[in-house]
Amino acid sequence: IRVFCLSRGLGDVYKRQGLGGLGLLVAAPASHAVTVPPGVYVVDEAGVLSTSDEQRLTQEIQDLRRDTGQGLYVVYVDEFSTDAQTLAQDVARQRGLGTNDSVLAIAVEDRAYGLDSGGDADLQNQVTRTYVGPELSKIGTDPGSAEWLAAGTAAVQGLDDAADGTLDGTGASGAEYDPVSYTHLTLP
């Protein structure tokens, strides 16, 4: 797993209480192991995503699995109780993940993150360096849900590009990846 740290200074992050529907979870800060129930792909313990952004990211992850066979779990916490690697390994162990599964763990207050891709260090490096890292580095001192969503969708795009052999920061069409305009999904 590769762990990265961005600059500190997020400001206040607003907490939301539990959300229902679509198997999404919002809970208290992660001073404990993060639980990822069956059928859940996005866990937002930091409360940084809106309900619609959680739903969108979940749909993108489901589409990724259906289209490529690659799985992804995205976990947002305030801070890591130990480190990104431990959190990602805990999620992988708890979900019984295999070599086609990845875990993106993001600590919003610390601006730290890590991606575990079933032990594929080259894939982890390329996805974090080309997709996830640049999106997280754009986040300012008072980010909104869309900025945090961009990191998750960047991981989806990176894994999708890896599956179709275009892991170079461009989508299958050859167009530069831009999560703001990445709107191929239609939610009910």
mmCIF file of N, CA, C and O in Angstrom, residues 3-11 13 77-80 105-114 135-143 147-148:
data_model
loop_
_atom_site.group_PDB
_atom_site.id
_atom_site.type_symbol
_atom_site.label_atom_id
_atom_site.label_comp_id
_atom_site.label_asym_id
_atom_site.label_seq_id
_atom_site.Cartn_x
_atom_site.Cartn_y
_atom_site.Cartn_z
ATOM 1 N N VAL A 3 1.053 5.205 1.010
ATOM 2 C CA VAL A 3 0.412 6.177 1.872
ATOM 3 C C VAL A 3 0.966 7.544 1.537
ATOM 4 O O VAL A 3 2.172 7.721 1.416
ATOM 5 N N PHE A 4 0.099 8.512 1.379
ATOM 6 C CA PHE A 4 0.499 9.857 1.018
ATOM 7 C C PHE A 4 -0.113 10.829 1.997
ATOM 8 O O PHE A 4 -1.178 10.602 2.529
ATOM 9 N N CYS A 5 0.549 11.941 2.230
ATOM 10 C CA CYS A 5 0.051 12.969 3.124
ATOM 11 C C CYS A 5 0.035 14.292 2.389
ATOM 12 O O CYS A 5 1.025 14.658 1.769
ATOM 13 N N LEU A 6 -1.060 14.992 2.429
ATOM 14 C CA LEU A 6 -1.165 16.323 1.851
ATOM 15 C C LEU A 6 -1.134 17.322 2.996
ATOM 16 O O LEU A 6 -1.198 16.954 4.158
ATOM 17 N N SER A 7 -1.083 18.603 2.678
ATOM 18 C CA SER A 7 -0.978 19.626 3.715
ATOM 19 C C SER A 7 -2.172 19.595 4.660
ATOM 20 O O SER A 7 -3.280 19.280 4.278
ATOM 21 N N ARG A 8 -1.941 19.968 5.924
ATOM 22 C CA ARG A 8 -2.995 20.042 6.935
ATOM 23 C C ARG A 8 -3.762 21.339 6.799
ATOM 24 O O ARG A 8 -3.379 22.215 6.068
ATOM 25 N N GLY A 9 -4.813 21.475 7.549
ATOM 26 C CA GLY A 9 -5.530 22.728 7.614
ATOM 27 C C GLY A 9 -6.869 22.707 6.913
ATOM 28 O O GLY A 9 -7.203 23.605 6.171
ATOM 29 N N LEU A 10 -7.658 21.679 7.131
ATOM 30 C CA LEU A 10 -8.957 21.568 6.481
ATOM 31 C C LEU A 10 -9.998 22.517 7.024
ATOM 32 O O LEU A 10 -10.943 22.849 6.334
ATOM 33 N N GLY A 11 -9.874 22.930 8.250
ATOM 34 C CA GLY A 11 -10.960 23.698 8.857
ATOM 35 C C GLY A 11 -11.992 22.733 9.404
ATOM 36 O O GLY A 11 -11.730 21.557 9.571
ATOM 37 N N VAL A 13 -14.966 20.246 9.639
ATOM 38 C CA VAL A 13 -15.691 19.281 8.820
ATOM 39 C C VAL A 13 -16.984 19.000 9.560
ATOM 40 O O VAL A 13 -16.985 18.674 10.727
ATOM 41 N N VAL A 77 -12.441 8.879 6.562
ATOM 42 C CA VAL A 77 -12.426 9.023 8.014
ATOM 43 C C VAL A 77 -11.834 10.391 8.355
ATOM 44 O O VAL A 77 -11.183 11.021 7.514
ATOM 45 N N ASP A 78 -12.047 10.850 9.586
ATOM 46 C CA ASP A 78 -11.444 12.116 10.000
ATOM 47 C C ASP A 78 -9.922 11.992 10.023
ATOM 48 O O ASP A 78 -9.209 12.826 9.486
ATOM 49 N N GLU A 79 -9.446 10.957 10.699
ATOM 50 C CA GLU A 79 -8.008 10.685 10.781
ATOM 51 C C GLU A 79 -7.810 9.195 10.984
ATOM 52 O O GLU A 79 -8.717 8.490 11.413
ATOM 53 N N PHE A 80 -6.622 8.721 10.642
ATOM 54 C CA PHE A 80 -6.328 7.300 10.822
ATOM 55 C C PHE A 80 -5.940 7.060 12.269
ATOM 56 O O PHE A 80 -5.116 7.788 12.823
ATOM 57 N N ALA A 105 -8.430 4.573 1.162
ATOM 58 C CA ALA A 105 -8.687 5.120 2.493
ATOM 59 C C ALA A 105 -8.201 6.569 2.512
ATOM 60 O O ALA A 105 -7.060 6.846 2.144
ATOM 61 N N ILE A 106 -9.080 7.479 2.945
ATOM 62 C CA ILE A 106 -8.755 8.900 2.977
ATOM 63 C C ILE A 106 -9.035 9.441 4.379
ATOM 64 O O ILE A 106 -10.153 9.315 4.880
ATOM 65 N N ALA A 107 -8.012 10.050 4.997
ATOM 66 C CA ALA A 107 -8.163 10.735 6.282
ATOM 67 C C ALA A 107 -8.253 12.227 5.980
ATOM 68 O O ALA A 107 -7.266 12.850 5.606
ATOM 69 N N VAL A 108 -9.452 12.793 6.108
ATOM 70 C CA VAL A 108 -9.683 14.152 5.630
ATOM 71 C C VAL A 108 -8.975 15.223 6.462
ATOM 72 O O VAL A 108 -8.493 16.207 5.911
ATOM 73 N N GLU A 109 -8.915 15.068 7.766
ATOM 74 C CA GLU A 109 -8.255 16.084 8.583
ATOM 75 C C GLU A 109 -6.752 16.082 8.377
ATOM 76 O O GLU A 109 -6.120 17.131 8.381
ATOM 77 N N ASP A 110 -6.175 14.901 8.217
ATOM 78 C CA ASP A 110 -4.726 14.779 8.036
ATOM 79 C C ASP A 110 -4.304 14.937 6.584
ATOM 80 O O ASP A 110 -3.112 15.016 6.302
ATOM 81 N N ARG A 111 -5.290 14.901 5.669
ATOM 82 C CA ARG A 111 -4.995 14.930 4.242
ATOM 83 C C ARG A 111 -4.062 13.778 3.855
ATOM 84 O O ARG A 111 -3.191 13.920 3.016
ATOM 85 N N ALA A 112 -4.269 12.647 4.474
ATOM 86 C CA ALA A 112 -3.481 11.452 4.178
ATOM 87 C C ALA A 112 -4.378 10.456 3.462
ATOM 88 O O ALA A 112 -5.592 10.440 3.680
ATOM 89 N N TYR A 113 -3.795 9.639 2.609
ATOM 90 C CA TYR A 113 -4.584 8.649 1.914
ATOM 91 C C TYR A 113 -3.699 7.489 1.502
ATOM 92 O O TYR A 113 -2.479 7.608 1.434
ATOM 93 N N GLY A 114 -4.343 6.384 1.240
ATOM 94 C CA GLY A 114 -3.633 5.214 0.777
ATOM 95 C C GLY A 114 -4.537 4.351 -0.075
ATOM 96 O O GLY A 114 -5.750 4.339 0.114
ATOM 97 N N GLU A 135 -6.218 14.973 -7.584
ATOM 98 C CA GLU A 135 -7.532 15.466 -7.148
ATOM 99 C C GLU A 135 -7.498 15.920 -5.695
ATOM 100 O O GLU A 135 -8.058 16.957 -5.346
ATOM 101 N N LEU A 136 -6.837 15.152 -4.841
ATOM 102 C CA LEU A 136 -6.768 15.545 -3.432
ATOM 103 C C LEU A 136 -5.912 16.792 -3.240
ATOM 104 O O LEU A 136 -6.178 17.591 -2.342
ATOM 105 N N SER A 137 -4.919 16.985 -4.072
ATOM 106 C CA SER A 137 -4.062 18.163 -3.925
ATOM 107 C C SER A 137 -4.796 19.449 -4.310
ATOM 108 O O SER A 137 -4.376 20.532 -3.931
ATOM 109 N N LYS A 138 -5.912 19.355 -5.019
ATOM 110 C CA LYS A 138 -6.712 20.522 -5.407
ATOM 111 C C LYS A 138 -7.635 20.997 -4.286
ATOM 112 O O LYS A 138 -8.205 22.079 -4.369
ATOM 113 N N ILE A 139 -7.791 20.186 -3.252
ATOM 114 C CA ILE A 139 -8.750 20.506 -2.202
ATOM 115 C C ILE A 139 -8.230 21.665 -1.371
ATOM 116 O O ILE A 139 -7.123 21.640 -0.861
ATOM 117 N N GLY A 140 -9.060 22.684 -1.218
ATOM 118 C CA GLY A 140 -8.702 23.877 -0.461
ATOM 119 C C GLY A 140 -8.952 23.715 1.025
ATOM 120 O O GLY A 140 -9.126 22.615 1.535
ATOM 121 N N THR A 141 -9.013 24.843 1.726
ATOM 122 C CA THR A 141 -9.162 24.809 3.179
ATOM 123 C C THR A 141 -10.600 24.575 3.641
ATOM 124 O O THR A 141 -10.820 24.215 4.775
ATOM 125 N N ASP A 142 -11.577 24.800 2.784
ATOM 126 C CA ASP A 142 -12.970 24.583 3.147
ATOM 127 C C ASP A 142 -13.674 23.821 2.022
ATOM 128 O O ASP A 142 -14.538 24.346 1.336
ATOM 129 N N PRO A 143 -13.286 22.559 1.834
ATOM 130 C CA PRO A 143 -13.811 21.800 0.695
ATOM 131 C C PRO A 143 -15.268 21.411 0.852
ATOM 132 O O PRO A 143 -15.768 21.249 1.957
ATOM 133 N N GLU A 147 -15.441 18.059 -4.027
ATOM 134 C CA GLU A 147 -13.992 17.874 -4.004
ATOM 135 C C GLU A 147 -13.611 16.503 -3.446
ATOM 136 O O GLU A 147 -12.706 15.847 -3.953
ATOM 137 N N TRP A 148 -14.305 16.065 -2.405
ATOM 138 C CA TRP A 148 -14.027 14.744 -1.849
ATOM 139 C C TRP A 148 -14.522 13.650 -2.787
ATOM 140 O O TRP A 148 -13.891 12.599 -2.916
#
